[in-house]
XYZ file of C-alpha atoms in Angstrom:
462
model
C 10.481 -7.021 26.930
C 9.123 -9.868 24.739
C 12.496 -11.426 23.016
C 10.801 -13.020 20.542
C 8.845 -10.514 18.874
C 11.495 -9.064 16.712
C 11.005 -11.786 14.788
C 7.828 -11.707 13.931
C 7.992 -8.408 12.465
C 11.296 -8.791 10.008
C 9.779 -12.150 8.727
C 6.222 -11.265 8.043
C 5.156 -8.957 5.256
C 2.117 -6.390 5.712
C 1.454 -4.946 1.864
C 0.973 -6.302 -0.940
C 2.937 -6.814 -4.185
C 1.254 -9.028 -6.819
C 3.902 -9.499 -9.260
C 6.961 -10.113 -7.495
C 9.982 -10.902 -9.118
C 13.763 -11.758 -8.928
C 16.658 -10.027 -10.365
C 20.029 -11.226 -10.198
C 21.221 -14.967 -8.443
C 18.854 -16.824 -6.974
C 20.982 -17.349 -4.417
C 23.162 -14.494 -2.866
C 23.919 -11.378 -4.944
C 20.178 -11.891 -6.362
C 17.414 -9.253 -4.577
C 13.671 -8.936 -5.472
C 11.735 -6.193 -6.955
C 7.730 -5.492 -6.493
C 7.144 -5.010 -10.719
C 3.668 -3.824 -9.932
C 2.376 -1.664 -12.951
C 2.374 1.167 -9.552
C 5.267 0.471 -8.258
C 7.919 -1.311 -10.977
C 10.461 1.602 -12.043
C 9.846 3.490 -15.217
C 12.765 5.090 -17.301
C 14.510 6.943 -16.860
C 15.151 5.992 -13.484
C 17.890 5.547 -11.233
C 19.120 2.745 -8.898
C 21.825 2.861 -6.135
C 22.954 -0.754 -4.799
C 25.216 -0.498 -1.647
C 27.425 -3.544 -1.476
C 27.633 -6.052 -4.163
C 31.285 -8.490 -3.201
C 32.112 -8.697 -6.610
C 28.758 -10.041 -7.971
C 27.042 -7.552 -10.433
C 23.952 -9.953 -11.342
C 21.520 -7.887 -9.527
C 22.546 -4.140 -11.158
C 22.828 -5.603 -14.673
C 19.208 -7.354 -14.606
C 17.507 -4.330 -12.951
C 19.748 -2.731 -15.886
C 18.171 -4.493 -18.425
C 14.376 -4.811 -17.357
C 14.298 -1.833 -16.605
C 16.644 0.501 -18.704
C 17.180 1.763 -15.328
C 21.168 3.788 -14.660
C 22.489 1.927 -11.677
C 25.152 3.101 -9.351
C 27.123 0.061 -7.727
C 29.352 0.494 -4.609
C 31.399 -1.409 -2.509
C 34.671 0.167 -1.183
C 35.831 -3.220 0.132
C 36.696 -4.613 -3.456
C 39.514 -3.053 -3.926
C 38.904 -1.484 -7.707
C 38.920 2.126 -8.869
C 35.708 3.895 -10.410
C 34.750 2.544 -13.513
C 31.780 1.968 -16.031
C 30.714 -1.453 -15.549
C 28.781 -1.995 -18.850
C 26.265 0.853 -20.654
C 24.311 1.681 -17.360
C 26.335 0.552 -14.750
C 28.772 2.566 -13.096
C 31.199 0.784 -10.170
C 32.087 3.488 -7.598
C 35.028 2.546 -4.772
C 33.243 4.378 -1.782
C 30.640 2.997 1.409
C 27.742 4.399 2.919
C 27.724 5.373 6.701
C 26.343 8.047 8.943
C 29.289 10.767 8.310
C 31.961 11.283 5.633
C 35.059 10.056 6.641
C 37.834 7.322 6.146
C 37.761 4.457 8.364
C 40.367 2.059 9.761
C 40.354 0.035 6.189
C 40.873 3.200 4.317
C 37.378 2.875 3.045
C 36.077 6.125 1.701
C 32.851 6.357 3.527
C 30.118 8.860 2.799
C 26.458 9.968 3.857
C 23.715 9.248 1.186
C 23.425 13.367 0.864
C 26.903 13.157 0.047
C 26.820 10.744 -2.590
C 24.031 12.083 -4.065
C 25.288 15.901 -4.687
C 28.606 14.433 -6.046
C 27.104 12.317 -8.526
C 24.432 14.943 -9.074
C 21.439 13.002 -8.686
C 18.068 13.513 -6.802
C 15.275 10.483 -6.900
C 16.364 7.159 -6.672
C 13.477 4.885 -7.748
C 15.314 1.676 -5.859
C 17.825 1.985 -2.833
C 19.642 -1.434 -1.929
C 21.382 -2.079 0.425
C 23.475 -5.448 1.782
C 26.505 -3.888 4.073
C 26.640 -5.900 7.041
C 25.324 -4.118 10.100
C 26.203 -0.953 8.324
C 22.647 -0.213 7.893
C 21.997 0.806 11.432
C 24.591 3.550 10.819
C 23.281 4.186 6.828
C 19.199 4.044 7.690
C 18.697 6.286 10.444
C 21.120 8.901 8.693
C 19.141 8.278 5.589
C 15.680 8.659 7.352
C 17.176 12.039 9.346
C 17.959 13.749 6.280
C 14.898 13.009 4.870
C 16.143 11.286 1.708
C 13.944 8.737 1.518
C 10.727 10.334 0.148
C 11.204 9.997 -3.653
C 12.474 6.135 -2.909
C 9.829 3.849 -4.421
C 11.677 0.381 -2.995
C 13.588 -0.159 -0.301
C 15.820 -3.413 -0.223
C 18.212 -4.231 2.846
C 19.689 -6.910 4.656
C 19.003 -6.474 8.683
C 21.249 -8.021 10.903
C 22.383 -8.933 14.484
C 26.019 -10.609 15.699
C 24.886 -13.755 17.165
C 28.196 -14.233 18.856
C 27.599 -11.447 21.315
C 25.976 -11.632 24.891
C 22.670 -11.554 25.182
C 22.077 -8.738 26.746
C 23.972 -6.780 23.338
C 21.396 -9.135 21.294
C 18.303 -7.987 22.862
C 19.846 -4.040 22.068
C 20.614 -4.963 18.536
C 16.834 -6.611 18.144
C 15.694 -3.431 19.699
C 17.437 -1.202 17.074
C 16.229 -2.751 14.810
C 12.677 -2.483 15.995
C 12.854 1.365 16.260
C 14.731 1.126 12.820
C 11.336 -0.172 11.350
C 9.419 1.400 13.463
C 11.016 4.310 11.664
C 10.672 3.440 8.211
C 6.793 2.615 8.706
C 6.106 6.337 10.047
C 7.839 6.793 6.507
C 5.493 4.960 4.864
C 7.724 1.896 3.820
C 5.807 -1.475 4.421
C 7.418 -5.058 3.757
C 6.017 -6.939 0.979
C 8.966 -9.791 1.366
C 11.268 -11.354 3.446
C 13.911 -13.492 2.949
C 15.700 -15.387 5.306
C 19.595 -15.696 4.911
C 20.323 -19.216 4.680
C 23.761 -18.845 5.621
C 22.879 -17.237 9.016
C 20.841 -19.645 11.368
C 21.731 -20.132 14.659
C 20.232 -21.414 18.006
C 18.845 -18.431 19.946
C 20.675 -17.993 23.218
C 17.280 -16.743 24.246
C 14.264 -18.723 22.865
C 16.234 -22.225 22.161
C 14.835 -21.745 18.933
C 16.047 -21.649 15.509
C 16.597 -18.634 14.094
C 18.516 -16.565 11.190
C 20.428 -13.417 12.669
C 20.159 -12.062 8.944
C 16.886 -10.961 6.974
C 16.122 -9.643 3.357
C 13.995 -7.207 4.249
C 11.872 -5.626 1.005
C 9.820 -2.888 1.070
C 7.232 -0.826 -0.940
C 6.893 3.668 -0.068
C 2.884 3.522 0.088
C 3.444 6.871 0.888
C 4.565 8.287 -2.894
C 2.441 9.050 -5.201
C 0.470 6.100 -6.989
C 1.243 6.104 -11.001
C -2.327 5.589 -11.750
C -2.199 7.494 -15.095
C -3.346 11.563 -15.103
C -6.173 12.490 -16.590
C -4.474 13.469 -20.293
C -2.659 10.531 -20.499
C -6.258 8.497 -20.155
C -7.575 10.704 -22.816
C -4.806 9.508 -25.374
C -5.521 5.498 -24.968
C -7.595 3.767 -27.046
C -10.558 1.837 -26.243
C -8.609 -1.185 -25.268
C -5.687 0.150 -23.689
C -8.415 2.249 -21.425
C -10.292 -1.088 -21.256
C -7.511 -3.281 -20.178
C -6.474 -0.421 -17.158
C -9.799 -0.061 -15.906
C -9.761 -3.884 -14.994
C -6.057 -3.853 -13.657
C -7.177 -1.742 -10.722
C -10.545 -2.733 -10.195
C -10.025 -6.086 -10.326
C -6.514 -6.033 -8.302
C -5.423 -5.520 -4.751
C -2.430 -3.324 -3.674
C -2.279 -3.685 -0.180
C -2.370 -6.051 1.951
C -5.091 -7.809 4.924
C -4.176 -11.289 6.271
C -7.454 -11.401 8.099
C -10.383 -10.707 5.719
C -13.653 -11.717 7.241
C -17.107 -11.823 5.663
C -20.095 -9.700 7.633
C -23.873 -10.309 6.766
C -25.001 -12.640 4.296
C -22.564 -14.472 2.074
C -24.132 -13.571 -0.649
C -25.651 -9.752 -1.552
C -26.326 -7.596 1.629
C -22.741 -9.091 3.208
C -19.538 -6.974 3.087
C -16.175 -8.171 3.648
C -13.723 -5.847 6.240
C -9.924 -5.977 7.712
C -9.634 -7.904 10.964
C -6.244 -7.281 11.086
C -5.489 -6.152 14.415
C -4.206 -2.435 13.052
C -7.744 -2.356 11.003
C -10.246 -3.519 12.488
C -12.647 -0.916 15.084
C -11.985 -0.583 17.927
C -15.571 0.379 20.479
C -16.292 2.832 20.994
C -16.703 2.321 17.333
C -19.110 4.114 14.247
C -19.933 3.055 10.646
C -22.316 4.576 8.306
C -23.747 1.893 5.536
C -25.295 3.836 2.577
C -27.880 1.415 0.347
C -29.191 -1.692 2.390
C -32.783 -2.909 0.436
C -34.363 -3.820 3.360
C -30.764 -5.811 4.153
C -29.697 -5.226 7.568
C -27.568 -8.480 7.348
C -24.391 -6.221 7.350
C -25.328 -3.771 9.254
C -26.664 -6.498 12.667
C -23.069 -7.937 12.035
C -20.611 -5.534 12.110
C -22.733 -4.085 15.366
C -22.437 -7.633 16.965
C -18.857 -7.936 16.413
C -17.036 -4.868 17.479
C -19.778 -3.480 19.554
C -19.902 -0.380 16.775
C -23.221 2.087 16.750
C -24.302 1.662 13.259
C -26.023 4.071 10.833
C -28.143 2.668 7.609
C -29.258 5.060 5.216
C -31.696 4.309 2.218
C -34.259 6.354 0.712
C -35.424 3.889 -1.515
C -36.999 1.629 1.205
C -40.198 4.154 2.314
C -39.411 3.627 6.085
C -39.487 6.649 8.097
C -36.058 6.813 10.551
C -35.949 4.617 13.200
C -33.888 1.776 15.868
C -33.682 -1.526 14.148
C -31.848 -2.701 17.320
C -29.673 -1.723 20.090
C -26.626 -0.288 18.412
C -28.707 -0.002 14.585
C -30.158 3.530 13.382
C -32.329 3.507 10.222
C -32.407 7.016 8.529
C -34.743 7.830 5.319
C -31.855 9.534 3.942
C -29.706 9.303 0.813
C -26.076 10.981 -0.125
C -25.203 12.806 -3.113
C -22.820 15.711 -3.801
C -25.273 18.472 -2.555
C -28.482 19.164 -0.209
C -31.770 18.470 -2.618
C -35.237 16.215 -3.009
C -34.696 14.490 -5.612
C -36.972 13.668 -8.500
C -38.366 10.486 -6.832
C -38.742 12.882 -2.957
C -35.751 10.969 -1.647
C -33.937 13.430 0.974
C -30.153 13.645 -0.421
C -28.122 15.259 1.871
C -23.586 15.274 1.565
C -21.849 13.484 3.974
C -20.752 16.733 5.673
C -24.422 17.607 6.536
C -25.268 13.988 7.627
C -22.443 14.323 10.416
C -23.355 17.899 11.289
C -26.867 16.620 11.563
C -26.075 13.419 13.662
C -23.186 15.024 15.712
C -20.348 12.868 14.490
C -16.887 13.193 13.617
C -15.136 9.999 13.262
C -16.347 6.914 10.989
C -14.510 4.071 11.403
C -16.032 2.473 8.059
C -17.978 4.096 5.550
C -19.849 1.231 3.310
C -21.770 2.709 0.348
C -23.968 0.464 -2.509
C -25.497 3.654 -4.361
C -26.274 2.579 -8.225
C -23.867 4.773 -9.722
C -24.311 7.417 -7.324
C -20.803 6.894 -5.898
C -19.609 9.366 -8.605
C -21.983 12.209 -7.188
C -20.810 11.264 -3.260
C -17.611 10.330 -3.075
C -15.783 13.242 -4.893
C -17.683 15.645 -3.146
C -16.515 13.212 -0.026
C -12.803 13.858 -1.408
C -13.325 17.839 -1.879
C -14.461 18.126 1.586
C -12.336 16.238 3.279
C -14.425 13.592 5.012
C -12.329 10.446 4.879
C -8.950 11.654 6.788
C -10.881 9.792 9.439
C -12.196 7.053 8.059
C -10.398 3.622 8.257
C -11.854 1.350 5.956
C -13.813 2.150 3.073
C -15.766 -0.504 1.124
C -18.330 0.804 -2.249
C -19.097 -0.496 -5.424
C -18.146 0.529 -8.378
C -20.185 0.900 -11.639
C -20.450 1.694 -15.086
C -23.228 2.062 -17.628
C -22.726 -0.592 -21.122
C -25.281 1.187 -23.298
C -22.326 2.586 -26.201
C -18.720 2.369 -26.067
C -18.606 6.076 -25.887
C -20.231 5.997 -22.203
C -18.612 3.328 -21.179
C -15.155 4.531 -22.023
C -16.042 8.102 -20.447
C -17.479 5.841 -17.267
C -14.129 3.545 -16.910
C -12.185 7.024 -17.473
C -13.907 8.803 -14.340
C -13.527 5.228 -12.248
C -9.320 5.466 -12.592
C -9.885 8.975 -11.663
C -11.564 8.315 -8.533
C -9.131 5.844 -7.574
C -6.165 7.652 -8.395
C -8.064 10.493 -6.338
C -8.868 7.645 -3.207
C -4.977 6.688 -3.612
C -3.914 10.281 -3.516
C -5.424 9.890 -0.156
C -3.592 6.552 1.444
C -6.976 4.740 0.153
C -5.785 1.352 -1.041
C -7.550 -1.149 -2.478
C -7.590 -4.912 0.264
C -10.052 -6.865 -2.006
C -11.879 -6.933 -5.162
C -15.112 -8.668 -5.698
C -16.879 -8.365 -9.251
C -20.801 -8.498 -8.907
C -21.836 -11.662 -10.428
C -25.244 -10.164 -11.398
C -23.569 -7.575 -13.765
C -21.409 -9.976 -16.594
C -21.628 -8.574 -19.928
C -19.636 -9.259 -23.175
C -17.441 -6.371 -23.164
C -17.853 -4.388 -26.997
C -14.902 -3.278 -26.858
C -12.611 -6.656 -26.415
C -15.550 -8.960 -26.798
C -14.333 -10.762 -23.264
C -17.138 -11.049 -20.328
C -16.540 -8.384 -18.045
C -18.557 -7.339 -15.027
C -20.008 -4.019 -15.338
C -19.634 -3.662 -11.140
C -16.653 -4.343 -8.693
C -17.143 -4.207 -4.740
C -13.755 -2.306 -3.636
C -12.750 -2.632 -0.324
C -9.662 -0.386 0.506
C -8.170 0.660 3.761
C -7.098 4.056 4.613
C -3.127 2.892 4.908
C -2.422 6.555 6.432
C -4.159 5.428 9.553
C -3.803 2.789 12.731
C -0.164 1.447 11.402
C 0.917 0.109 14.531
């Protein structure tokens, strides 16, 4: 067994939370919260923090942002139940693995339990800080399944540094299978916090190390709060505006190893390198709308050894090998089997892989003028990308009116909420530089076309 791994995974963070901020302390008692517009809780909601010593900073400012009801407990401080302040209730009881009493005469019960005797189903943040407790708590937590309506998920993780090695390396590996766990959940880190009153000298590595983490983490497994499709037809222009930009100009999830493929300019596409992301050969990718610009298409074959498909009816080339691992095809995708106006083949996705013998794409790369909104919800309906693992496309809109470009911007949120519904999150934004416009609506210069690049976070978590 490596030793030293453990460490890398309880200090590094693998999604991404944009607005990050603290509540509480900044030093103990304090925790952070993700306050995402997709992830930041929205009342009425309801917060449970395990273990607090006395210090109620965190519970009263998630109280406050938030208007959140918060349910503090800590059965080794000695008070009775009571009502903290307007939203904060103090209850005298711990969390383990069973209910029982324990050698303290702590009143000790499951997370099941607490929940049917206080009546309460979601919890929109579960915290947690109860000193090696949590390898009791979690897995009891993660049996009985309560986990799947938690949006955050804050904990301390621990190991006793005064204990023999060999106990070390078990408690390390716990806590490896304990986020090994959580992950199959669907709960990624997007912080980590050292505790500063916990380093040590490893008895292993020589190295200097904190037997305590602040481990904070983000369900990309529940469902995205990209607005339904009523609540977009009730904003105005601006609030509709402002929305559109939020997603399509943000990322949600994240890739520490971005690389650029092709040219650096158009024709080039960025994808993940991360080692969970990036292809593995035998590899495929299909790349929808080149111009004559193989740039992409040459690199991504050079670098992971991937057989490559190009498709573009616009060019007037009749199919054929550009190079070893490069197929050109004189075929477009839309949402059905036609010839179009201009006698450009269209065929779906479904009937290009019945018609090349595929099954798998690793990445799917589409530049299709607007025609994304033909292909990829017929892509969604029939259930094409459950295999895919990155998926890069641009994005468009037409600027003619404000009436078409609000009904354009309203079916773009609705194909990302759809592409989130999925596990499809968006890695990197990049607005085309060719399309600025002053925006009629706001009167601020806008781009009138994103490149998304989003990975499928459903697949190759390792």
């Amino acid at each position: 067994m490596n030793v030293t791994r453990p460490s890398n995974y309880v200090v590094n963070v693998d999604v991404l939370c944009t607005n990050r901020i603290r509540l509480g302390n900044t030093g103990d008692g304090g925790w952070d919260v993700c306050d995402d517009i997709e992830h930041r809780p929205q009342s009425p909601c309801l917060v449970y923090s395990f273990g607090i010593n006395h210090d109620f900073s965190f519970d009263d400012a998630v109280s406050d942002k938030y208007g959140c009801e918060v349910h503090s407990f800590d059965p080794s401080m000695g008070q009775n139940d009571h009502k903290h302040s307007d939203r904060v209730f103090f209850h005298n009881l711990g969390i383990s693995d069973q209910d029982f009493v324990n050698d303290k005469a702590w009143t000790m019960r499951t997370l099941t339990s607490i929940k049917k005797q206080l009546n309460h189903t979601k919890i929109n943040i579960l915290k947690m800080d109860i000193e090696l407790d949590e390898f009791k708590a979690l897995p009891n937590i993660i049996a009985s399944d309560e986990l799947k309506d938690v949006d955050q998920l804050l904990f301390e993780i621990h190991y006793n540094s005064h204990n023999d090695q060999a106990t070390i390396i078990d408690l390390m590996a716990r806590g490896l299978e304990l986020l090994r766990d959580l992950r199959n959940l669907g709960f990624y880190v997007f912080y980590s916090h050292p505790n500063q009153y916990n380093y040590i000298t490893s008895k292993i590595s020589g190295l200097r190390r904190t037997t305590c983490n602040e481990l904070h983490m983000l369900n990309v497994s529940a469902p995205p709060s990209l607005p339904t499709k009523e609540t977009i037809s009730n904003m105005t222009n601006a609030e509709l505006e402002e929305l559109y930009y939020t997603y399509v100009g943000n990322v949600d999830v994240l890739c520490t190893n971005r690389i650029r493929l092709g040219n650096p300019d158009r024709g080039g596409w960025d994808v993940c390198d991360d080692i969970e992301h990036r292809p593995q050969s035998p590899c495929l990718v299909y790349s929808f709308g080149i111009n004559h610009d193989f740039s992409f298409d040459d690199a991504v074959s050079d670098k992971y050894r991937c057989e490559v498909h190009s498709f573009d009816p616009s060019m007037g080339q009749n199919d054929h090998k550009h190079s070893d691992r490069v197929f050109f095809h004189n075929l477009g995708i839309s949402n059905r089997d036609f010839v179009n106006d201009k006698a450009w083949t269209m065929r779906t996705l479904t009937s290009i892989k019945k018609q090349l013998h595929h099954t798998k794409i690793n990445i799917l790369k589409m530049d299709i003028e607007h025609d994304e909104f033909k292909a990829l919800p017929n892509i969604i309906a029939s259930d094409e990308l459950k295999d895919v693992d990155q998926l890069l496309f641009e994005i468009h809109y037409h600027c003619s009116d404000v009436q078409t470009t609000i009904i354009e911007m309203a079916r773009g949120l609705e194909l990302l909420r759809d592409l989130r519904n999925l596990g499809f999150y968006v890695f990197h934004s990049h607005p085309n530089q060719y399309n600025y416009i002053t925006s009629q609506i706001s009167g601020r210069r806008r781009t009138t076309c994103n490149e998304l690049y989003l990975l499928n976070v459903n697949r190759n978590r390792k």
